[in-house]
PDB file of C-alpha atoms in Angstrom:
ATOM      1  CA  MET A   1     -62.145  35.889  57.999  1.00  0.00           C
ATOM      2  CA  GLU A   2     -62.658  34.034  61.075  1.00  0.00           C
ATOM      3  CA  ILE A   3     -66.137  32.255  60.917  1.00  0.00           C
ATOM      4  CA  ILE A   4     -64.699  30.802  57.536  1.00  0.00           C
ATOM      5  CA  HIS A   5     -61.321  29.486  59.289  1.00  0.00           C
ATOM      6  CA  ASP A   6     -63.472  28.218  62.364  1.00  0.00           C
ATOM      7  CA  ILE A   7     -65.546  26.450  59.594  1.00  0.00           C
ATOM      8  CA  LEU A   8     -62.522  24.999  57.581  1.00  0.00           C
ATOM      9  CA  TYR A   9     -60.653  24.130  60.991  1.00  0.00           C
ATOM     10  CA  VAL A  10     -63.663  21.993  61.959  1.00  0.00           C
ATOM     11  CA  ILE A  11     -63.677  20.373  58.976  1.00  0.00           C
ATOM     12  CA  ARG A  12     -60.164  19.155  58.651  1.00  0.00           C
ATOM     13  CA  GLU A  13     -60.508  18.444  62.712  1.00  0.00           C
ATOM     14  CA  LYS A  14     -63.237  16.029  61.945  1.00  0.00           C
ATOM     15  CA  GLY A  15     -60.923  13.820  59.544  1.00  0.00           C
ATOM     16  CA  ASP A  16     -61.890  15.970  56.525  1.00  0.00           C
ATOM     17  CA  ARG A  17     -65.153  14.380  55.728  1.00  0.00           C
ATOM     18  CA  ILE A  18     -68.116  16.183  57.645  1.00  0.00           C
ATOM     19  CA  ARG A  19     -71.821  16.643  57.396  1.00  0.00           C
ATOM     20  CA  PRO A  20     -73.979  20.017  57.646  1.00  0.00           C
ATOM     21  CA  THR A  21     -75.277  19.342  61.443  1.00  0.00           C
ATOM     22  CA  HIS A  22     -71.347  18.552  62.879  1.00  0.00           C
ATOM     23  CA  ILE A  23     -70.481  21.754  61.390  1.00  0.00           C
ATOM     24  CA  LEU A  24     -73.605  23.602  62.437  1.00  0.00           C
ATOM     25  CA  TYR A  25     -72.935  22.472  66.350  1.00  0.00           C
ATOM     26  CA  LYS A  26     -69.228  23.445  66.177  1.00  0.00           C
ATOM     27  CA  SER A  27     -69.984  26.739  64.335  1.00  0.00           C
ATOM     28  CA  ASN A  28     -72.634  28.089  66.721  1.00  0.00           C
ATOM     29  CA  LEU A  29     -73.914  29.686  63.593  1.00  0.00           C
ATOM     30  CA  SER A  30     -77.911  29.903  62.760  1.00  0.00           C
ATOM     31  CA  HIS A  31     -78.745  27.289  60.345  1.00  0.00           C
ATOM     32  CA  GLN A  32     -79.244  29.607  57.441  1.00  0.00           C
ATOM     33  CA  MET A  33     -75.784  31.669  58.341  1.00  0.00           C
ATOM     34  CA  LEU A  34     -74.278  28.488  57.664  1.00  0.00           C
ATOM     35  CA  THR A  35     -75.994  27.679  54.522  1.00  0.00           C
ATOM     36  CA  GLU A  36     -75.069  31.017  53.061  1.00  0.00           C
ATOM     37  CA  TYR A  37     -71.399  30.328  54.353  1.00  0.00           C
ATOM     38  CA  MET A  38     -71.173  26.899  52.879  1.00  0.00           C
ATOM     39  CA  GLY A  39     -72.187  27.976  49.368  1.00  0.00           C
ATOM     40  CA  ASP A  40     -69.893  30.753  49.857  1.00  0.00           C
ATOM     41  CA  LEU A  41     -66.997  28.221  50.224  1.00  0.00           C
ATOM     42  CA  ILE A  42     -68.019  25.917  47.699  1.00  0.00           C
ATOM     43  CA  THR A  43     -68.414  29.014  45.059  1.00  0.00           C
ATOM     44  CA  ARG A  44     -64.749  30.265  46.192  1.00  0.00           C
ATOM     45  CA  GLY A  45     -63.087  26.787  45.692  1.00  0.00           C
ATOM     46  CA  PHE A  46     -61.975  26.471  49.624  1.00  0.00           C
ATOM     47  CA  ILE A  47     -64.533  23.061  50.016  1.00  0.00           C
ATOM     48  CA  ILE A  48     -66.272  20.526  48.107  1.00  0.00           C
ATOM     49  CA  GLU A  49     -69.745  18.994  48.518  1.00  0.00           C
ATOM     50  CA  GLN A  50     -70.586  15.140  48.191  1.00  0.00           C
ATOM     51  CA  ILE A  51     -73.326  13.491  48.483  1.00  0.00           C
ATOM     52  CA  GLY A  52     -73.524   9.942  49.433  1.00  0.00           C
ATOM     53  CA  LYS A  53     -75.490   6.303  48.616  1.00  0.00           C
ATOM     54  CA  LYS A  54     -78.089   7.109  51.588  1.00  0.00           C
ATOM     55  CA  GLY A  55     -78.106  11.295  50.178  1.00  0.00           C
ATOM     56  CA  HIS A  56     -76.306  12.501  52.786  1.00  0.00           C
ATOM     57  CA  LYS A  57     -73.820  15.826  52.140  1.00  0.00           C
ATOM     58  CA  THR A  58     -70.484  15.463  53.442  1.00  0.00           C
ATOM     59  CA  TYR A  59     -68.108  17.731  52.988  1.00  0.00           C
ATOM     60  CA  GLN A  60     -64.538  18.174  52.578  1.00  0.00           C
ATOM     61  CA  LEU A  61     -61.480  20.824  52.010  1.00  0.00           C
ATOM     62  CA  THR A  62     -59.698  21.349  48.942  1.00  0.00           C
ATOM     63  CA  LYS A  63     -56.198  22.068  48.464  1.00  0.00           C
ATOM     64  CA  LYS A  64     -57.006  25.994  48.299  1.00  0.00           C
ATOM     65  CA  GLY A  65     -59.255  25.406  51.704  1.00  0.00           C
ATOM     66  CA  TYR A  66     -55.730  23.616  53.236  1.00  0.00           C
ATOM     67  CA  ASN A  67     -53.507  26.188  52.066  1.00  0.00           C
ATOM     68  CA  TYR A  68     -55.811  28.905  53.790  1.00  0.00           C
ATOM     69  CA  LEU A  69     -55.964  26.933  56.775  1.00  0.00           C
ATOM     70  CA  GLU A  70     -51.861  26.817  56.774  1.00  0.00           C
ATOM     71  CA  GLU A  71     -51.521  30.475  55.818  1.00  0.00           C
ATOM     72  CA  TYR A  72     -54.145  31.573  58.058  1.00  0.00           C
ATOM     73  CA  SER A  73     -51.875  33.491  60.705  1.00  0.00           C
ATOM     74  CA  THR A  74     -49.713  35.148  58.187  1.00  0.00           C
ATOM     75  CA  ILE A  75     -52.876  36.172  55.819  1.00  0.00           C
ATOM     76  CA  LYS A  76     -54.949  37.919  59.137  1.00  0.00           C
ATOM     77  CA  LYS A  77     -51.950  39.426  60.332  1.00  0.00           C
ATOM     78  CA  PHE A  78     -51.474  41.113  56.538  1.00  0.00           C
ATOM     79  CA  VAL A  79     -55.331  41.807  56.139  1.00  0.00           C
ATOM     80  CA  ASP A  80     -55.546  43.585  59.759  1.00  0.00           C
ATOM     81  CA  SER A  81     -52.917  45.623  59.190  1.00  0.00           C
ATOM     82  CA  TYR A  82     -53.930  46.957  56.072  1.00  0.00           C
ATOM     83  CA  GLY A  83     -57.672  47.110  57.208  1.00  0.00           C
ATOM     84  CA  LEU A  84     -58.332  44.945  54.208  1.00  0.00           C
ATOM     85  CA  GLU A  85     -61.660  43.299  54.969  1.00  0.00           C
TER      86      GLU A  85
ATOM     87  CA  MET B   1     -36.570  64.651  39.748  1.00  0.00           C
ATOM     88  CA  VAL B   2     -37.290  67.880  39.409  1.00  0.00           C
ATOM     89  CA  HIS B   3     -33.940  69.055  41.238  1.00  0.00           C
ATOM     90  CA  LEU B   4     -31.700  66.607  40.784  1.00  0.00           C
ATOM     91  CA  SER B   5     -29.006  65.200  43.522  1.00  0.00           C
ATOM     92  CA  ALA B   6     -25.659  65.080  41.695  1.00  0.00           C
ATOM     93  CA  SER B   7     -24.915  62.573  44.269  1.00  0.00           C
ATOM     94  CA  GLY B   8     -27.985  60.072  43.104  1.00  0.00           C
ATOM     95  CA  TYR B   9     -28.992  59.115  46.465  1.00  0.00           C
ATOM     96  CA  ASP B  10     -32.656  59.320  44.826  1.00  0.00           C
ATOM     97  CA  VAL B  11     -32.431  56.996  42.326  1.00  0.00           C
ATOM     98  CA  ILE B  12     -30.994  54.583  44.988  1.00  0.00           C
ATOM     99  CA  LEU B  13     -33.925  55.693  47.615  1.00  0.00           C
ATOM    100  CA  GLU B  14     -36.622  55.153  44.310  1.00  0.00           C
ATOM    101  CA  THR B  15     -35.302  51.729  44.159  1.00  0.00           C
ATOM    102  CA  LEU B  16     -35.693  50.826  47.621  1.00  0.00           C
ATOM    103  CA  PHE B  17     -39.391  52.280  47.523  1.00  0.00           C
ATOM    104  CA  GLY B  18     -39.980  50.214  44.219  1.00  0.00           C
ATOM    105  CA  VAL B  19     -38.867  47.127  45.629  1.00  0.00           C
ATOM    106  CA  ILE B  20     -40.822  47.586  49.075  1.00  0.00           C
ATOM    107  CA  SER B  21     -44.108  48.246  46.835  1.00  0.00           C
ATOM    108  CA  LEU B  22     -43.617  45.171  45.020  1.00  0.00           C
ATOM    109  CA  LEU B  23     -42.799  42.973  47.748  1.00  0.00           C
ATOM    110  CA  LEU B  24     -46.188  44.749  49.316  1.00  0.00           C
ATOM    111  CA  ALA B  25     -48.208  43.413  46.091  1.00  0.00           C
ATOM    112  CA  LEU B  26     -46.705  40.389  45.821  1.00  0.00           C
ATOM    113  CA  MET B  27     -47.960  39.614  49.264  1.00  0.00           C
ATOM    114  CA  ALA B  28     -51.403  41.133  48.490  1.00  0.00           C
ATOM    115  CA  PHE B  29     -51.484  39.013  45.343  1.00  0.00           C
ATOM    116  CA  ARG B  30     -50.682  36.013  47.124  1.00  0.00           C
ATOM    117  CA  VAL B  31     -53.307  36.950  50.154  1.00  0.00           C
ATOM    118  CA  TYR B  32     -55.677  37.225  47.348  1.00  0.00           C
ATOM    119  CA  SER B  33     -55.038  33.590  45.831  1.00  0.00           C
ATOM    120  CA  ARG B  34     -55.968  32.538  49.082  1.00  0.00           C
ATOM    121  CA  THR B  35     -58.743  34.253  50.157  1.00  0.00           C
ATOM    122  CA  ASP B  36     -60.484  35.878  46.945  1.00  0.00           C
ATOM    123  CA  GLN B  37     -61.100  39.134  48.479  1.00  0.00           C
ATOM    124  CA  ARG B  38     -61.581  41.740  46.320  1.00  0.00           C
ATOM    125  CA  GLN B  39     -59.784  44.751  48.647  1.00  0.00           C
ATOM    126  CA  THR B  40     -56.371  42.687  48.374  1.00  0.00           C
ATOM    127  CA  LYS B  41     -56.646  42.417  44.629  1.00  0.00           C
ATOM    128  CA  LEU B  42     -57.117  45.935  44.515  1.00  0.00           C
ATOM    129  CA  PHE B  43     -54.607  46.655  47.068  1.00  0.00           C
ATOM    130  CA  GLY B  44     -52.088  44.486  44.893  1.00  0.00           C
ATOM    131  CA  ILE B  45     -53.030  46.184  41.742  1.00  0.00           C
ATOM    132  CA  ALA B  46     -52.204  49.849  43.467  1.00  0.00           C
ATOM    133  CA  PHE B  47     -48.934  48.769  44.880  1.00  0.00           C
ATOM    134  CA  SER B  48     -47.751  47.135  41.746  1.00  0.00           C
ATOM    135  CA  PHE B  49     -48.706  50.561  39.474  1.00  0.00           C
ATOM    136  CA  MET B  50     -46.694  52.067  42.490  1.00  0.00           C
ATOM    137  CA  SER B  51     -43.782  49.840  42.393  1.00  0.00           C
ATOM    138  CA  LEU B  52     -43.509  50.698  38.887  1.00  0.00           C
ATOM    139  CA  SER B  53     -43.804  54.276  39.018  1.00  0.00           C
ATOM    140  CA  TYR B  54     -40.932  54.164  41.336  1.00  0.00           C
ATOM    141  CA  PHE B  55     -38.742  51.805  39.235  1.00  0.00           C
ATOM    142  CA  VAL B  56     -39.196  54.623  36.395  1.00  0.00           C
ATOM    143  CA  GLN B  57     -38.497  57.245  38.405  1.00  0.00           C
ATOM    144  CA  ALA B  58     -35.306  55.654  39.238  1.00  0.00           C
ATOM    145  CA  LEU B  59     -34.537  54.663  35.404  1.00  0.00           C
ATOM    146  CA  PHE B  60     -34.908  58.073  34.013  1.00  0.00           C
ATOM    147  CA  ASN B  61     -32.986  59.571  36.963  1.00  0.00           C
ATOM    148  CA  TYR B  62     -30.175  57.402  36.304  1.00  0.00           C
ATOM    149  CA  MET B  63     -30.289  57.920  32.914  1.00  0.00           C
ATOM    150  CA  ILE B  64     -30.254  61.758  33.338  1.00  0.00           C
ATOM    151  CA  ILE B  65     -27.069  61.708  36.093  1.00  0.00           C
ATOM    152  CA  SER B  66     -25.501  59.493  33.156  1.00  0.00           C
ATOM    153  CA  LYS B  67     -26.219  62.076  30.450  1.00  0.00           C
ATOM    154  CA  THR B  68     -25.731  64.560  33.014  1.00  0.00           C
ATOM    155  CA  HIS B  69     -21.605  63.579  33.416  1.00  0.00           C
ATOM    156  CA  ALA B  70     -21.347  63.004  29.749  1.00  0.00           C
ATOM    157  CA  ALA B  71     -22.895  66.761  29.200  1.00  0.00           C
ATOM    158  CA  VAL B  72     -19.549  68.019  30.955  1.00  0.00           C
ATOM    159  CA  CYS B  73     -17.856  66.815  27.446  1.00  0.00           C
ATOM    160  CA  ALA B  74     -20.658  67.397  25.010  1.00  0.00           C
ATOM    161  CA  SER B  75     -23.000  69.769  25.208  1.00  0.00           C
ATOM    162  CA  LEU B  76     -25.201  67.755  22.762  1.00  0.00           C
ATOM    163  CA  ALA B  77     -26.514  65.726  25.091  1.00  0.00           C
ATOM    164  CA  LEU B  78     -28.756  68.592  26.342  1.00  0.00           C
ATOM    165  CA  PRO B  79     -32.029  67.595  24.627  1.00  0.00           C
ATOM    166  CA  ILE B  80     -31.670  64.037  25.290  1.00  0.00           C
ATOM    167  CA  PHE B  81     -31.389  65.242  29.219  1.00  0.00           C
ATOM    168  CA  ALA B  82     -34.836  67.465  28.463  1.00  0.00           C
ATOM    169  CA  TRP B  83     -36.180  64.284  26.870  1.00  0.00           C
ATOM    170  CA  TYR B  84     -35.645  61.696  29.972  1.00  0.00           C
ATOM    171  CA  ASN B  85     -37.106  64.525  31.909  1.00  0.00           C
ATOM    172  CA  PHE B  86     -39.985  64.981  30.326  1.00  0.00           C
ATOM    173  CA  LEU B  87     -40.682  61.096  29.721  1.00  0.00           C
ATOM    174  CA  GLY B  88     -39.642  60.137  32.780  1.00  0.00           C
ATOM    175  CA  VAL B  89     -41.695  63.017  35.523  1.00  0.00           C
ATOM    176  CA  TYR B  90     -44.907  61.940  33.044  1.00  0.00           C
ATOM    177  CA  THR B  91     -44.557  58.043  33.314  1.00  0.00           C
ATOM    178  CA  HIS B  92     -43.905  58.552  36.977  1.00  0.00           C
ATOM    179  CA  ILE B  93     -46.785  60.836  37.546  1.00  0.00           C
ATOM    180  CA  ILE B  94     -49.668  59.060  35.313  1.00  0.00           C
ATOM    181  CA  LEU B  95     -48.637  55.689  37.156  1.00  0.00           C
ATOM    182  CA  MET B  96     -48.427  56.856  40.225  1.00  0.00           C
ATOM    183  CA  THR B  97     -51.686  58.497  39.658  1.00  0.00           C
ATOM    184  CA  ILE B  98     -53.339  55.158  38.730  1.00  0.00           C
ATOM    185  CA  GLY B  99     -52.054  53.648  41.745  1.00  0.00           C
ATOM    186  CA  LEU B 100     -53.099  56.295  44.238  1.00  0.00           C
ATOM    187  CA  VAL B 101     -56.612  56.350  42.782  1.00  0.00           C
ATOM    188  CA  VAL B 102     -56.838  52.486  43.052  1.00  0.00           C
ATOM    189  CA  LEU B 103     -56.006  52.496  46.342  1.00  0.00           C
ATOM    190  CA  THR B 104     -58.069  55.206  47.539  1.00  0.00           C
ATOM    191  CA  TYR B 105     -60.843  52.991  45.556  1.00  0.00           C
ATOM    192  CA  MET B 106     -60.178  50.140  47.767  1.00  0.00           C
ATOM    193  CA  THR B 107     -60.190  52.371  51.173  1.00  0.00           C
ATOM    194  CA  LEU B 108     -63.742  53.569  50.533  1.00  0.00           C
ATOM    195  CA  ARG B 109     -65.106  50.090  50.293  1.00  0.00           C
ATOM    196  CA  VAL B 110     -67.277  49.872  47.577  1.00  0.00           C
ATOM    197  CA  GLN B 111     -68.237  47.943  44.859  1.00  0.00           C
ATOM    198  CA  LYS B 112     -69.134  50.003  41.996  1.00  0.00           C
ATOM    199  CA  VAL B 113     -66.376  49.511  39.566  1.00  0.00           C
ATOM    200  CA  LEU B 114     -67.886  52.630  37.759  1.00  0.00           C
ATOM    201  CA  LEU B 115     -66.807  54.745  40.872  1.00  0.00           C
ATOM    202  CA  LEU B 116     -63.107  53.593  39.900  1.00  0.00           C
ATOM    203  CA  ILE B 117     -63.118  54.338  36.020  1.00  0.00           C
ATOM    204  CA  MET B 118     -64.933  57.820  36.946  1.00  0.00           C
ATOM    205  CA  MET B 119     -61.728  58.782  39.777  1.00  0.00           C
ATOM    206  CA  LEU B 120     -59.370  57.402  37.268  1.00  0.00           C
ATOM    207  CA  VAL B 121     -60.997  59.372  34.154  1.00  0.00           C
ATOM    208  CA  VAL B 122     -61.315  62.353  36.037  1.00  0.00           C
ATOM    209  CA  SER B 123     -57.703  62.649  37.586  1.00  0.00           C
ATOM    210  CA  LEU B 124     -55.767  61.509  33.773  1.00  0.00           C
ATOM    211  CA  VAL B 125     -58.018  64.119  31.988  1.00  0.00           C
ATOM    212  CA  ALA B 126     -57.389  66.951  35.077  1.00  0.00           C
ATOM    213  CA  LEU B 127     -53.527  65.938  34.236  1.00  0.00           C
ATOM    214  CA  PHE B 128     -53.768  66.092  30.483  1.00  0.00           C
ATOM    215  CA  PHE B 129     -54.932  69.503  30.351  1.00  0.00           C
ATOM    216  CA  SER B 130     -52.905  70.989  32.979  1.00  0.00           C
ATOM    217  CA  GLU B 131     -50.167  71.627  30.636  1.00  0.00           C
ATOM    218  CA  GLU B 132     -47.253  73.694  32.629  1.00  0.00           C
ATOM    219  CA  HIS B 133     -49.118  72.902  35.767  1.00  0.00           C
ATOM    220  CA  PHE B 134     -48.608  69.359  35.724  1.00  0.00           C
ATOM    221  CA  LEU B 135     -46.693  68.980  38.461  1.00  0.00           C
ATOM    222  CA  THR B 136     -48.739  70.595  40.708  1.00  0.00           C
ATOM    223  CA  VAL B 137     -51.898  69.465  39.511  1.00  0.00           C
ATOM    224  CA  PHE B 138     -50.616  65.700  40.506  1.00  0.00           C
ATOM    225  CA  LEU B 139     -49.154  66.850  43.908  1.00  0.00           C
ATOM    226  CA  ILE B 140     -52.921  68.435  44.711  1.00  0.00           C
ATOM    227  CA  LEU B 141     -54.543  65.228  43.329  1.00  0.00           C
ATOM    228  CA  SER B 142     -51.797  62.696  45.337  1.00  0.00           C
ATOM    229  CA  THR B 143     -52.230  64.784  48.762  1.00  0.00           C
ATOM    230  CA  VAL B 144     -55.909  64.229  48.199  1.00  0.00           C
ATOM    231  CA  TYR B 145     -55.689  60.587  47.716  1.00  0.00           C
ATOM    232  CA  PHE B 146     -52.981  60.528  50.422  1.00  0.00           C
ATOM    233  CA  VAL B 147     -55.733  62.247  52.540  1.00  0.00           C
ATOM    234  CA  PHE B 148     -58.274  59.662  52.350  1.00  0.00           C
ATOM    235  CA  ILE B 149     -55.839  56.587  52.147  1.00  0.00           C
ATOM    236  CA  SER B 150     -54.368  58.146  55.678  1.00  0.00           C
ATOM    237  CA  ILE B 151     -57.750  58.347  57.150  1.00  0.00           C
ATOM    238  CA  HIS B 152     -58.785  54.403  56.133  1.00  0.00           C
ATOM    239  CA  PHE B 153     -55.336  53.463  58.343  1.00  0.00           C
ATOM    240  CA  VAL B 154     -55.869  55.863  61.259  1.00  0.00           C
ATOM    241  CA  LYS B 155     -59.029  54.706  61.638  1.00  0.00           C
ATOM    242  CA  ASN B 156     -57.724  51.002  61.158  1.00  0.00           C
ATOM    243  CA  TYR B 157     -55.311  51.622  63.807  1.00  0.00           C
ATOM    244  CA  ARG B 158     -58.333  53.070  66.468  1.00  0.00           C
ATOM    245  CA  LYS B 159     -60.034  49.764  65.353  1.00  0.00           C
ATOM    246  CA  ASN B 160     -57.491  47.338  65.923  1.00  0.00           C
ATOM    247  CA  LYS B 161     -55.213  49.147  68.425  1.00  0.00           C
ATOM    248  CA  ASP B 162     -51.599  47.102  67.610  1.00  0.00           C
ATOM    249  CA  LYS B 163     -48.468  47.707  66.638  1.00  0.00           C
ATOM    250  CA  LYS B 164     -49.107  46.774  63.055  1.00  0.00           C
ATOM    251  CA  SER B 165     -52.029  48.957  62.193  1.00  0.00           C
ATOM    252  CA  LEU B 166     -49.902  51.613  64.013  1.00  0.00           C
ATOM    253  CA  LEU B 167     -46.610  51.470  61.654  1.00  0.00           C
ATOM    254  CA  THR B 168     -49.045  51.223  58.520  1.00  0.00           C
ATOM    255  CA  ALA B 169     -50.756  54.262  59.788  1.00  0.00           C
ATOM    256  CA  LEU B 170     -47.417  56.128  60.528  1.00  0.00           C
ATOM    257  CA  ALA B 171     -46.352  55.003  57.179  1.00  0.00           C
ATOM    258  CA  PHE B 172     -48.810  56.414  55.382  1.00  0.00           C
ATOM    259  CA  LEU B 173     -49.304  59.780  57.176  1.00  0.00           C
ATOM    260  CA  PHE B 174     -45.645  60.055  56.526  1.00  0.00           C
ATOM    261  CA  LEU B 175     -46.344  59.602  52.996  1.00  0.00           C
ATOM    262  CA  LEU B 176     -48.948  62.179  53.092  1.00  0.00           C
ATOM    263  CA  PHE B 177     -46.459  64.331  54.723  1.00  0.00           C
ATOM    264  CA  GLY B 178     -43.547  63.924  51.881  1.00  0.00           C
ATOM    265  CA  SER B 179     -46.404  64.794  49.271  1.00  0.00           C
ATOM    266  CA  ILE B 180     -46.938  68.092  50.764  1.00  0.00           C
ATOM    267  CA  ASN B 181     -43.471  68.640  50.948  1.00  0.00           C
ATOM    268  CA  PHE B 182     -42.980  67.670  47.538  1.00  0.00           C
ATOM    269  CA  MET B 183     -45.202  70.484  46.983  1.00  0.00           C
ATOM    270  CA  PHE B 184     -42.174  73.176  47.750  1.00  0.00           C
ATOM    271  CA  CYS B 185     -39.834  71.637  45.948  1.00  0.00           C
ATOM    272  CA  THR B 186     -39.525  74.182  43.208  1.00  0.00           C
ATOM    273  CA  GLN B 187     -38.566  76.373  46.512  1.00  0.00           C
ATOM    274  CA  GLY B 188     -34.886  74.356  46.485  1.00  0.00           C
ATOM    275  CA  GLU B 189     -33.039  70.991  46.759  1.00  0.00           C
ATOM    276  CA  PHE B 190     -33.795  70.833  51.015  1.00  0.00           C
ATOM    277  CA  PHE B 191     -37.539  70.491  49.928  1.00  0.00           C
ATOM    278  CA  TYR B 192     -36.637  67.611  47.569  1.00  0.00           C
ATOM    279  CA  THR B 193     -34.159  65.961  49.815  1.00  0.00           C
ATOM    280  CA  LEU B 194     -36.972  66.111  53.122  1.00  0.00           C
ATOM    281  CA  ALA B 195     -39.531  65.024  50.795  1.00  0.00           C
ATOM    282  CA  HIS B 196     -38.035  61.940  50.015  1.00  0.00           C
ATOM    283  CA  VAL B 197     -36.638  61.277  53.639  1.00  0.00           C
ATOM    284  CA  LEU B 198     -39.782  61.420  54.614  1.00  0.00           C
ATOM    285  CA  ALA B 199     -40.754  58.508  52.035  1.00  0.00           C
ATOM    286  CA  LEU B 200     -37.933  56.997  53.299  1.00  0.00           C
ATOM    287  CA  VAL B 201     -38.811  56.653  56.965  1.00  0.00           C
ATOM    288  CA  ALA B 202     -42.730  55.370  55.512  1.00  0.00           C
ATOM    289  CA  TYR B 203     -41.385  52.867  53.613  1.00  0.00           C
ATOM    290  CA  MET B 204     -39.293  51.670  56.727  1.00  0.00           C
ATOM    291  CA  PHE B 205     -42.297  51.375  58.562  1.00  0.00           C
ATOM    292  CA  ILE B 206     -44.086  49.484  55.919  1.00  0.00           C
ATOM    293  CA  LEU B 207     -41.213  47.145  55.727  1.00  0.00           C
ATOM    294  CA  TRP B 208     -41.064  46.966  59.653  1.00  0.00           C
ATOM    295  CA  ASP B 209     -44.944  46.241  59.517  1.00  0.00           C
ATOM    296  CA  PHE B 210     -44.177  43.435  56.576  1.00  0.00           C
ATOM    297  CA  TYR B 211     -41.554  41.435  59.024  1.00  0.00           C
ATOM    298  CA  LEU B 212     -44.269  41.602  61.628  1.00  0.00           C
ATOM    299  CA  VAL B 213     -46.679  40.054  59.405  1.00  0.00           C
ATOM    300  CA  LEU B 214     -44.441  37.249  58.124  1.00  0.00           C
ATOM    301  CA  LYS B 215     -42.342  36.724  61.351  1.00  0.00           C
ATOM    302  CA  LYS B 216     -43.981  33.771  62.915  1.00  0.00           C
TER     303      LYS B 216
END
């Protein structure tokens, strides 16, 4: 949960459009782990991937991603209280 | 439900337990809508069934009380009284069993849906064929499930060591004590009342924890 929060937080802090290298640098994850997390976040609808004219990938938060960040504190307290990981 | 209070305190308590369980289920579904976590979905489903089972119990107990008062003037109401009791007990027990099975399955942290189906089938078949021992079998099953559920929450407290996890662990331990206590309900009104008091303490802990979760 914290890793997901950190990735989404980095994307939001970077003006909602960020390259994977920036996320890699900020999140302290290995390339392989980050790729897995990003794939998971796209599948679950937290972020969308966009490919620019030069073929660069950028990531953007969806409404679901914003909601997750806004309610993270309550979600985390609820999940921790009941051991729902 | 087996021993009926003339004052109907049990109807009020069961409604309260139903409302608290419903709040917990709604919160779990809200978290699920934000996180897509499978365990929160199972948690929500489990508490939805438990909530429904409490509402059914409260409704039928209320109907029994109404009919008991009516029966003072009309003894013809007695078959209806027995029918309400039968229908209420069976519906409550089946819904509560489903809720507890789903909650226990959630605590096991496994992905096998077949295991959940097996647990449901075994529990419901055991209840179906228990005939006059229906209530005893339910109480044994629910106690076993509460033991496993409590182990999960105690482990969670030992991992987190915070107030919220402690409240949750205590709540489920009280529900376990309440379930054990319900086995002695046939011994008299005292045990029936005590079981409700233990459940009340448990749900107060859950409510307190709920407040802490929502507090900014």
